[in-house]
Coordinates of C-alpha atoms in Angstrom, one line a residue:
M103 CA 0.0 0.0 0.0
N104 CA 1.0 3.6 -0.6
E105 CA 2.0 4.9 2.8
N106 CA 1.6 8.5 1.6
L107 CA -2.2 8.1 1.3
P108 CA -4.2 9.0 4.3
V109 CA -5.7 6.0 6.2
R110 CA -9.2 7.2 5.3
E111 CA -8.4 7.2 1.6
L112 CA -6.9 3.8 1.8
I113 CA -10.0 2.4 3.4
I114 CA -12.2 4.1 0.8
Q115 CA -10.2 2.7 -2.1
G116 CA -10.0 -0.7 -0.5
T117 CA -13.7 -0.8 0.0
Y118 CA -14.3 0.3 -3.6
L119 CA -11.9 -2.4 -4.9
V120 CA -13.8 -5.1 -3.0
S121 CA -17.1 -3.6 -4.2
S122 CA -15.9 -3.7 -7.8
V123 CA -15.0 -7.4 -7.4
C124 CA -18.5 -8.1 -6.0
F125 CA -20.1 -6.4 -9.0
I126 CA -18.0 -8.4 -11.4
V127 CA -18.8 -11.7 -9.6
G128 CA -22.4 -10.7 -9.5
L129 CA -22.6 -10.0 -13.2
R130 CA -20.9 -13.3 -13.9
G131 CA -23.5 -15.1 -11.8
L132 CA -26.3 -13.7 -13.9
S133 CA -25.0 -15.7 -16.9
S134 CA -26.9 -18.8 -15.7
P135 CA -30.2 -19.3 -13.9
E136 CA -28.6 -21.5 -11.2
K137 CA -26.2 -18.8 -10.1
A138 CA -28.4 -15.7 -10.7
R139 CA -29.7 -15.5 -7.2
A140 CA -26.2 -15.7 -5.7
G141 CA -25.1 -13.2 -8.3
M142 CA -27.7 -10.7 -7.1
G143 CA -26.5 -11.3 -3.6
Y144 CA -22.9 -10.4 -4.5
A145 CA -24.2 -7.3 -6.3
A146 CA -26.2 -6.2 -3.3
V147 CA -23.1 -6.6 -1.1
G148 CA -21.1 -4.6 -3.6
M149 CA -23.6 -1.8 -3.5
L150 CA -23.6 -1.8 0.3
L151 CA -19.8 -1.5 0.3
A152 CA -19.9 1.2 -2.3
I153 CA -22.4 3.3 -0.2
A154 CA -20.3 2.7 3.0
G155 CA -17.1 3.7 1.2
T156 CA -18.7 6.9 -0.1
L157 CA -20.2 7.9 3.3
I158 CA -16.8 8.0 4.9
H159 CA -15.4 10.3 2.2
A160 CA -13.9 13.5 3.5
E161 CA -16.0 15.6 1.0
V162 CA -19.2 14.7 2.9
V163 CA -19.8 17.8 4.9
S164 CA -23.3 17.1 6.2
Y165 CA -25.0 13.7 6.7
S166 CA -28.5 15.1 7.1
W167 CA -29.5 15.1 3.4
V168 CA -27.7 11.8 3.0
F169 CA -29.7 10.2 5.8
W170 CA -33.0 11.4 4.4
G171 CA -32.1 10.2 0.9
L172 CA -31.1 6.8 2.3
L173 CA -34.3 6.5 4.3
A174 CA -36.5 7.5 1.3
G175 CA -34.6 5.1 -1.0
T176 CA -34.9 2.2 1.5
V177 CA -38.6 2.8 2.0
I178 CA -39.3 2.9 -1.7
G179 CA -37.1 -0.2 -2.3
V180 CA -38.9 -2.2 0.4
V181 CA -42.4 -1.2 -0.8
I182 CA -41.5 -2.2 -4.4
G183 CA -39.6 -5.3 -3.6
R184 CA -41.8 -6.9 -1.0
P185 CA -45.1 -8.6 -2.1
L186 CA -46.6 -7.6 1.3
F187 CA -46.9 -4.1 0.0
I188 CA -47.0 -4.2 -3.8
T189 CA -47.4 -7.3 -6.0
V190 CA -45.8 -6.7 -9.4
P191 CA -47.1 -9.2 -11.9
M192 CA -44.5 -10.7 -14.3
T193 CA -46.3 -9.0 -17.2
A194 CA -45.4 -5.7 -15.6
M195 CA -41.8 -6.4 -14.8
P196 CA -40.4 -4.8 -18.0
Q197 CA -42.2 -1.6 -17.0
W198 CA -40.5 -1.6 -13.6
V199 CA -37.1 -2.3 -15.2
A200 CA -37.7 0.7 -17.5
L201 CA -38.6 2.9 -14.5
S202 CA -35.6 1.7 -12.6
H203 CA -33.4 2.8 -15.5
A204 CA -35.1 6.2 -15.5
A205 CA -34.6 6.6 -11.7
G206 CA -30.9 5.8 -12.0
A207 CA -30.5 8.1 -15.0
V208 CA -32.2 10.9 -13.1
A209 CA -29.8 10.6 -10.2
A210 CA -26.8 10.6 -12.6
T211 CA -28.1 13.6 -14.6
L212 CA -28.7 15.6 -11.4
V213 CA -25.2 14.9 -10.1
G214 CA -23.8 16.0 -13.5
V215 CA -25.9 19.2 -13.5
N216 CA -24.9 20.0 -9.9
E217 CA -21.2 19.4 -10.6
Y218 CA -21.3 21.6 -13.7
M219 CA -23.0 24.4 -11.7
L220 CA -20.6 24.2 -8.8
R221 CA -17.4 23.9 -10.9
S222 CA -18.5 26.5 -13.4
A223 CA -19.2 29.0 -10.6
A224 CA -15.8 28.3 -9.2
G225 CA -14.1 28.5 -12.6
A226 CA -12.7 25.0 -12.0
L227 CA -13.8 23.3 -15.3
S228 CA -11.0 22.0 -17.4
P229 CA -11.7 20.8 -21.0
G230 CA -11.3 17.1 -20.0
T231 CA -13.7 17.4 -17.0
M232 CA -16.2 19.4 -19.0
A233 CA -16.1 16.7 -21.8
A234 CA -16.8 14.0 -19.2
L235 CA -19.6 16.0 -17.5
G236 CA -21.2 16.9 -20.8
F237 CA -21.1 13.3 -22.1
E238 CA -22.6 12.1 -18.8
V239 CA -25.4 14.6 -18.8
L240 CA -26.2 14.0 -22.5
L241 CA -26.5 10.3 -22.1
G242 CA -28.2 10.6 -18.7
A243 CA -31.0 13.0 -20.0
L244 CA -31.5 10.8 -23.0
T245 CA -31.9 7.7 -20.8
V246 CA -34.4 9.4 -18.5
T247 CA -36.9 10.4 -21.2
G248 CA -36.2 7.3 -23.3
S249 CA -36.9 5.0 -20.3
I250 CA -40.1 6.9 -19.5
M251 CA -41.3 6.4 -23.1
A252 CA -40.4 2.7 -22.9
F253 CA -42.5 2.5 -19.7
G254 CA -45.4 4.3 -21.4
K255 CA -45.3 1.8 -24.4
L256 CA -45.1 -1.2 -22.2
Q257 CA -47.8 0.0 -19.9
E258 CA -49.9 0.8 -22.9
I259 CA -50.2 4.4 -21.9
L260 CA -48.6 5.2 -25.3
P261 CA -49.2 3.2 -28.5
G262 CA -47.2 0.0 -28.6
R263 CA -47.0 0.3 -32.4
P264 CA -44.2 2.3 -34.0
V265 CA -45.1 6.0 -34.1
T266 CA -43.5 7.5 -37.2
W267 CA -43.5 10.8 -39.1
P268 CA -41.8 12.1 -42.2
L269 CA -38.0 12.5 -42.1
Q270 CA -37.9 11.2 -38.5
N271 CA -34.5 9.6 -38.7
V272 CA -33.0 12.7 -40.5
M273 CA -34.4 14.9 -37.7
N274 CA -33.1 12.6 -35.0
L275 CA -29.7 12.5 -36.5
F276 CA -29.7 16.2 -36.9
L277 CA -30.5 16.8 -33.3
L278 CA -27.9 14.2 -32.2
A279 CA -25.3 16.0 -34.3
G280 CA -26.3 19.3 -32.7
A281 CA -26.0 17.9 -29.2
L282 CA -22.6 16.5 -29.9
A283 CA -21.5 19.8 -31.5
L284 CA -22.6 21.7 -28.4
L285 CA -20.6 19.1 -26.3
V286 CA -17.5 20.0 -28.3
V287 CA -18.1 23.7 -27.8
L288 CA -18.4 23.2 -24.1
A289 CA -15.2 21.1 -24.0
I290 CA -13.4 24.1 -25.5
H291 CA -15.4 26.9 -23.8
P292 CA -16.8 25.5 -20.5
E293 CA -18.1 28.9 -19.5
Q294 CA -20.8 28.8 -22.3
S295 CA -23.6 27.8 -19.9
A296 CA -26.3 28.4 -22.5
A297 CA -24.8 25.7 -24.7
F298 CA -25.0 23.3 -21.7
W299 CA -28.7 23.9 -21.1
I300 CA -29.5 23.7 -24.7
M301 CA -27.6 20.4 -25.0
L302 CA -29.5 19.0 -22.0
A303 CA -32.8 19.9 -23.5
I304 CA -31.9 18.4 -26.9
A305 CA -30.8 15.2 -25.2
A306 CA -34.1 14.9 -23.2
G307 CA -36.0 15.5 -26.4
L308 CA -34.0 12.8 -28.3
G309 CA -34.9 10.2 -25.7
V310 CA -38.6 10.8 -26.6
L311 CA -38.1 11.0 -30.3
M312 CA -35.8 7.9 -30.6
V313 CA -38.1 5.5 -28.6
L314 CA -41.5 6.6 -30.0
P315 CA -40.8 5.0 -33.5
I316 CA -39.8 1.7 -31.9
G317 CA -42.5 -1.0 -31.6
G318 CA -43.4 -2.8 -28.4
A319 CA -41.9 -6.1 -29.4
D320 CA -38.5 -4.5 -29.8
M321 CA -38.5 -3.3 -26.2
P322 CA -36.1 -6.0 -25.0
V323 CA -33.4 -4.4 -27.2
V324 CA -34.4 -0.9 -26.2
I325 CA -34.3 -1.8 -22.5
S326 CA -30.9 -3.3 -22.7
L327 CA -29.7 -0.4 -24.8
L328 CA -31.0 2.1 -22.2
N329 CA -29.1 0.1 -19.6
A330 CA -26.0 0.6 -21.6
Y331 CA -26.5 4.3 -21.9
A332 CA -27.0 4.6 -18.1
G333 CA -23.8 2.6 -17.5
L334 CA -21.8 4.8 -19.9
S335 CA -23.2 7.9 -18.2
A336 CA -22.1 6.6 -14.8
S337 CA -18.6 5.8 -16.2
A338 CA -18.3 9.3 -17.6
M339 CA -19.3 10.7 -14.2
G340 CA -16.5 8.6 -12.7
F341 CA -13.9 10.3 -14.8
A342 CA -15.4 13.7 -13.9
L343 CA -15.4 12.9 -10.2
D344 CA -12.2 10.9 -10.3
N345 CA -14.1 7.9 -8.8
N346 CA -12.6 4.6 -9.8
L347 CA -15.7 2.6 -8.7
L348 CA -18.0 4.6 -11.0
I349 CA -15.6 4.1 -13.9
I350 CA -15.4 0.3 -13.4
V351 CA -19.1 -0.4 -12.6
G352 CA -20.3 2.0 -15.3
A353 CA -18.1 0.4 -17.9
L354 CA -19.4 -3.1 -16.8
D355 CA -22.9 -1.9 -17.1
G356 CA -22.4 -0.2 -20.4
A357 CA -20.5 -3.0 -22.1
S358 CA -22.9 -5.7 -20.9
G359 CA -25.9 -3.7 -22.1
F360 CA -24.5 -3.2 -25.5
L361 CA -23.5 -6.8 -25.8
L362 CA -26.9 -7.9 -24.8
S363 CA -28.5 -5.6 -27.3
I364 CA -26.4 -7.0 -30.1
L365 CA -27.2 -10.6 -29.0
M366 CA -30.9 -9.7 -29.0
C367 CA -30.7 -8.3 -32.5
K368 CA -28.9 -11.4 -33.6
A369 CA -31.7 -13.5 -32.2
M370 CA -34.1 -11.6 -34.4
N371 CA -31.8 -11.6 -37.4
R372 CA -32.0 -7.8 -37.6
S373 CA -29.3 -5.2 -37.5
F374 CA -28.9 -2.9 -34.6
T375 CA -29.7 0.1 -36.8
N376 CA -32.9 -1.6 -38.1
V377 CA -34.2 -1.9 -34.5
I378 CA -33.4 1.7 -33.7
F379 CA -34.4 3.3 -37.0
G380 CA -36.5 0.7 -38.7
A381 CA -39.9 1.2 -37.0
F382 CA -40.5 -2.6 -37.4
G383 CA -43.8 -4.2 -36.6
A384 CA -47.4 -3.4 -36.9
P385 CA -50.4 -3.8 -34.7
A386 CA -51.6 -7.4 -34.6
A387 CA -54.4 -7.4 -37.1
A388 CA -57.6 -9.4 -36.4
A389 CA -57.5 -12.5 -38.5
A390 CA -60.4 -14.6 -39.6
G391 CA -58.5 -17.8 -38.8
K392 CA -58.4 -18.8 -42.5
H393 CA -55.4 -19.0 -44.7
A394 CA -55.3 -17.5 -48.2
D395 CA -55.2 -21.0 -49.7
G396 CA -58.4 -22.0 -47.8
R397 CA -56.8 -23.8 -44.8
E398 CA -58.4 -23.0 -41.5
M399 CA -57.2 -23.2 -37.9
R400 CA -58.4 -26.3 -36.2
A401 CA -59.7 -26.1 -32.7
M402 CA -59.3 -28.9 -30.1
T403 CA -61.4 -29.7 -27.1
P404 CA -59.7 -29.6 -23.6
E405 CA -60.6 -33.3 -23.2
D406 CA -58.8 -34.3 -26.4
A407 CA -55.8 -32.0 -25.6
A408 CA -55.5 -33.6 -22.1
V409 CA -55.4 -37.1 -23.7
R410 CA -52.7 -36.0 -26.1
L411 CA -50.6 -34.5 -23.4
G412 CA -51.2 -37.3 -20.8
Y413 CA -50.1 -40.1 -23.0
A414 CA -47.1 -38.3 -24.6
R415 CA -43.5 -39.3 -23.9
L416 CA -41.9 -35.9 -24.4
V417 CA -43.7 -32.5 -24.2
V418 CA -41.8 -29.3 -25.0
V419 CA -43.4 -26.2 -23.6
V420 CA -42.8 -23.0 -25.6
P421 CA -43.8 -19.9 -23.5
G422 CA -44.4 -16.5 -24.9
Y423 CA -45.6 -13.1 -23.8
G424 CA -49.2 -14.3 -23.7
L425 CA -48.2 -16.5 -20.8
A426 CA -47.1 -13.4 -18.9
V427 CA -50.2 -11.5 -19.9
A428 CA -52.5 -14.2 -18.6
Q429 CA -50.2 -14.7 -15.4
A430 CA -50.6 -18.4 -16.1
Q431 CA -47.1 -19.6 -15.0
H432 CA -48.4 -21.2 -11.8
A433 CA -51.2 -23.1 -13.7
L434 CA -48.6 -24.2 -16.2
R435 CA -46.3 -25.5 -13.4
E436 CA -49.3 -27.5 -12.0
L437 CA -50.0 -29.0 -15.3
T438 CA -46.4 -30.1 -16.0
D439 CA -46.1 -31.5 -12.5
L440 CA -49.1 -33.7 -13.2
L441 CA -47.7 -34.8 -16.5
E442 CA -44.3 -35.7 -15.0
K443 CA -46.1 -37.8 -12.4
R444 CA -47.5 -39.7 -15.4
G445 CA -44.0 -40.3 -16.7
V446 CA -44.0 -37.6 -19.3
E447 CA -40.7 -35.8 -19.9
I448 CA -41.0 -32.0 -19.8
K449 CA -38.7 -29.5 -21.3
Y450 CA -39.1 -25.7 -21.7
A451 CA -37.9 -24.0 -24.9
I452 CA -36.8 -20.4 -24.3
H453 CA -36.5 -18.1 -27.3
P454 CA -34.0 -15.2 -26.6
V455 CA -36.6 -12.5 -27.5
A456 CA -39.7 -14.0 -26.0
G457 CA -41.4 -11.5 -23.8
R458 CA -40.8 -7.8 -23.4
M459 CA -37.4 -7.7 -21.7
P460 CA -34.3 -9.8 -21.8
G461 CA -34.8 -13.1 -19.8
H462 CA -38.5 -12.4 -19.3
M463 CA -39.6 -16.0 -19.7
N464 CA -36.8 -17.2 -17.4
V465 CA -38.0 -14.8 -14.7
L466 CA -41.6 -15.7 -15.2
L467 CA -41.0 -19.5 -14.9
A468 CA -38.6 -19.0 -12.0
E469 CA -41.5 -17.3 -10.1
A470 CA -43.4 -20.5 -10.5
N471 CA -40.4 -22.5 -9.2
V472 CA -39.9 -24.3 -12.5
P473 CA -36.5 -26.2 -12.1
Y474 CA -33.7 -24.5 -13.9
D475 CA -32.6 -27.7 -15.5
R476 CA -35.9 -27.9 -17.4
L477 CA -35.2 -24.6 -19.3
F478 CA -33.3 -24.9 -22.6
D479 CA -32.1 -22.2 -24.9
M480 CA -33.1 -22.3 -28.6
E481 CA -29.8 -23.8 -29.7
E482 CA -30.1 -26.6 -27.1
V483 CA -33.7 -27.6 -27.7
N484 CA -34.2 -27.3 -31.4
G485 CA -32.7 -30.7 -32.0
E486 CA -35.3 -32.2 -29.6
F487 CA -38.4 -31.3 -31.6
P488 CA -38.3 -34.2 -34.1
R489 CA -38.7 -36.6 -31.2
T490 CA -41.2 -34.4 -29.4
D491 CA -44.7 -35.9 -29.2
V492 CA -46.4 -32.6 -28.3
A493 CA -45.1 -29.1 -28.5
L494 CA -47.2 -27.0 -26.2
V495 CA -47.1 -23.3 -27.4
I496 CA -48.5 -20.8 -24.9
G497 CA -48.7 -17.2 -26.0
A498 CA -45.9 -17.4 -28.5
N499 CA -46.4 -16.4 -32.1
D500 CA -43.6 -14.9 -34.3
V501 CA -40.8 -16.9 -32.6
V502 CA -42.4 -20.2 -33.8
N503 CA -43.5 -19.0 -37.3
P504 CA -42.0 -21.3 -40.0
A505 CA -42.3 -18.3 -42.5
A506 CA -39.0 -17.1 -40.9
R507 CA -37.3 -20.1 -42.7
T508 CA -39.4 -20.6 -45.8
D509 CA -40.8 -17.2 -47.0
P510 CA -38.2 -14.7 -48.3
A511 CA -40.9 -12.1 -48.6
S512 CA -41.8 -12.3 -44.9
P513 CA -40.7 -9.4 -42.6
I514 CA -39.3 -12.0 -40.2
Y515 CA -37.5 -14.0 -42.8
G516 CA -34.1 -15.2 -41.5
M517 CA -35.0 -14.8 -37.8
P518 CA -33.9 -17.8 -35.9
I519 CA -37.0 -19.6 -34.6
L520 CA -37.9 -22.5 -32.4
D521 CA -38.4 -25.5 -34.7
V522 CA -41.9 -26.3 -33.3
D523 CA -43.2 -27.3 -36.7
K524 CA -40.9 -30.3 -36.6
A525 CA -42.7 -31.8 -33.6
R526 CA -45.0 -34.8 -34.2
S527 CA -48.0 -32.7 -33.0
V528 CA -48.5 -29.1 -31.8
L529 CA -51.0 -27.8 -29.3
V530 CA -51.3 -24.0 -29.2
L531 CA -53.0 -22.1 -26.4
K532 CA -54.2 -18.8 -28.0
R533 CA -56.6 -16.1 -26.9
G534 CA -57.9 -15.5 -30.4
K535 CA -57.2 -15.8 -34.1
G536 CA -55.1 -12.6 -34.4
A537 CA -51.7 -12.4 -36.0
G538 CA -48.4 -11.8 -34.1
F539 CA -46.6 -8.5 -33.6
A540 CA -45.2 -8.6 -37.2
G541 CA -48.8 -8.5 -38.4
I542 CA -48.5 -11.7 -40.5
E543 CA -50.3 -15.0 -40.2
N544 CA -48.4 -17.8 -38.6
E545 CA -48.0 -20.8 -40.9
L546 CA -47.7 -23.1 -37.9
F547 CA -51.3 -22.5 -36.9
F548 CA -52.6 -23.9 -40.2
D549 CA -50.3 -26.9 -40.2
P550 CA -52.4 -30.2 -40.3
K551 CA -50.7 -31.4 -37.2
T552 CA -51.4 -28.2 -35.2
F553 CA -54.5 -27.9 -33.0
L554 CA -55.5 -24.8 -31.1
L555 CA -57.2 -24.4 -27.7
F556 CA -58.7 -20.9 -27.8
G557 CA -59.3 -18.8 -24.6
D558 CA -57.4 -17.2 -21.8
A559 CA -54.2 -19.2 -21.1
K560 CA -54.7 -19.4 -17.4
A561 CA -58.3 -20.7 -17.7
S562 CA -57.3 -23.1 -20.5
L563 CA -54.4 -24.5 -18.4
A564 CA -56.7 -24.9 -15.3
T565 CA -59.1 -26.9 -17.5
L566 CA -56.3 -29.1 -18.8
V567 CA -55.2 -29.7 -15.2
T568 CA -58.7 -31.0 -14.4
E569 CA -58.9 -33.2 -17.5
V570 CA -55.5 -34.7 -16.9
K571 CA -56.4 -35.6 -13.3
A572 CA -59.5 -37.4 -14.7
L573 CA -57.4 -39.6 -17.1

C-alpha cells in the first residue's frame, strides 16, 4: 500500500476495490439461472460496500441530506420489492425495469448538472472534466426520457406500435449531431452555460423521439440499450469525479448492455440500426383464422388435448408473452407436474426475444419455481423437436413461425425460430385468431398437425389440469 495516502483514503479505495469485485462476480453469476440469485446477492453486497465507502469520504460535509435520501430510497425499495406491499405481476416487470433505469439516470443527470454548476461558478472546469460531464449529462438525460417512453409503451399508456413521421431519422440524427456539437463547444469553452442547457434539452427530447418509433416487441433491445446508456453515463461521471468505482461499474454496465442488445438483435436476425431506426412491426391485425389457400385453424377440445398430453413421452413447452399477460405460469407448473407424475418428460424451450425484456420467460418461470434444468435455450432444444410428441405453445407467435425459414418475402425471414413445426404434433393455447406482432399470419397455426385451444391461457391450463387428473 502507498503509505503517503491518508488512512481514510486507503479504506475508501480498498472498499471500492472489494465492491468492484463483488459487482464483477455478481454480473458473472447472472449468466446462468442457477447462479443468478447468488449473483444478485454479491451485487447487493457490492452496492452496500460502495455506499459505505462513499459515506466516509472527507468531502461529505453534512449527513442530514444523505440520511433522508437513504431513508427514502430504502422505504421505496422495500415497498416495491416486498409482495406484502405491492405485488408486481410478471407481465409488468419490463415496465418496472424501465422505470428503474429512469430513476438511476435521473440521479446521474442531477449529479452531473450539480457538478457543472458548482465547478462553473468556481471557474474550475478543465476541458477534460467538461467533456466527461457533458457526455454524462447528455446520455443521462436521453436515458431518463427514453426509459419513461419505454415504460409508457409497455404500460400501454402510449401506442405500442411504432409512431412515425416524415424524415424522423433525419431529424433525430440532426438533433444528435447538434447535441454533440454543443458538447465539443463546451469542452473548448466550458463557460458557455447556454450551450450546456440547450444540449441538456436536446438530449431529453432525443430520448422521446428515438423511442417513439420503436415497436413494443422491440422493447427487449431498447431496455438493454438504455441500460448501456445509463452505464456509460455513470462511467463518464466517474472520470469527472475521479471515482474509480463509478468508472469500473459504469463500464461493466455499459458493455454488458451493448453486448446484450447485439445478441438480442442477432436472435431476431435484424441489424442494430434496423431496430433503432426501422420502425419494425405493426399492430396485430384481427385474422379470420383462415389462410389464403383455404386452410383453417383447427380447434381442439380440452378433453382431447389432455389425452394427447397425458399419453405423450416428451412434451416441449414454448412460453411467450401471452403466458405473462395471462399470469398463467403457476397453472402451467401445476399441469407439467401432473404430466411428470404420469411419466411424461417435460422441457421448456426459451427463445431469446420471447417476452418484453431480456430473460422475461426465465424470470416468469422462476417465479413458478420451474426447475432451472428444465429450461433450454433455442440452440439446445431445437434438436429435440423431431422426437417431441407434443409441442405446447402458450402465448408465443412470431418466434415459432416457419415463415422465418421458408418465405423470403416475410418481414421475419431469416429470424432464428424454435423448430416447433418439426414436432409430431403441436398444441397452441391462444386467446384468439389474431396475428403476431409482425402483423402476419403464422403458418404453424394452419399446419395439419397443429391444434388450437382458444381462450385465456390461465383458464385453459386450469381446465387441462382438471382433465389430466381425470385420465
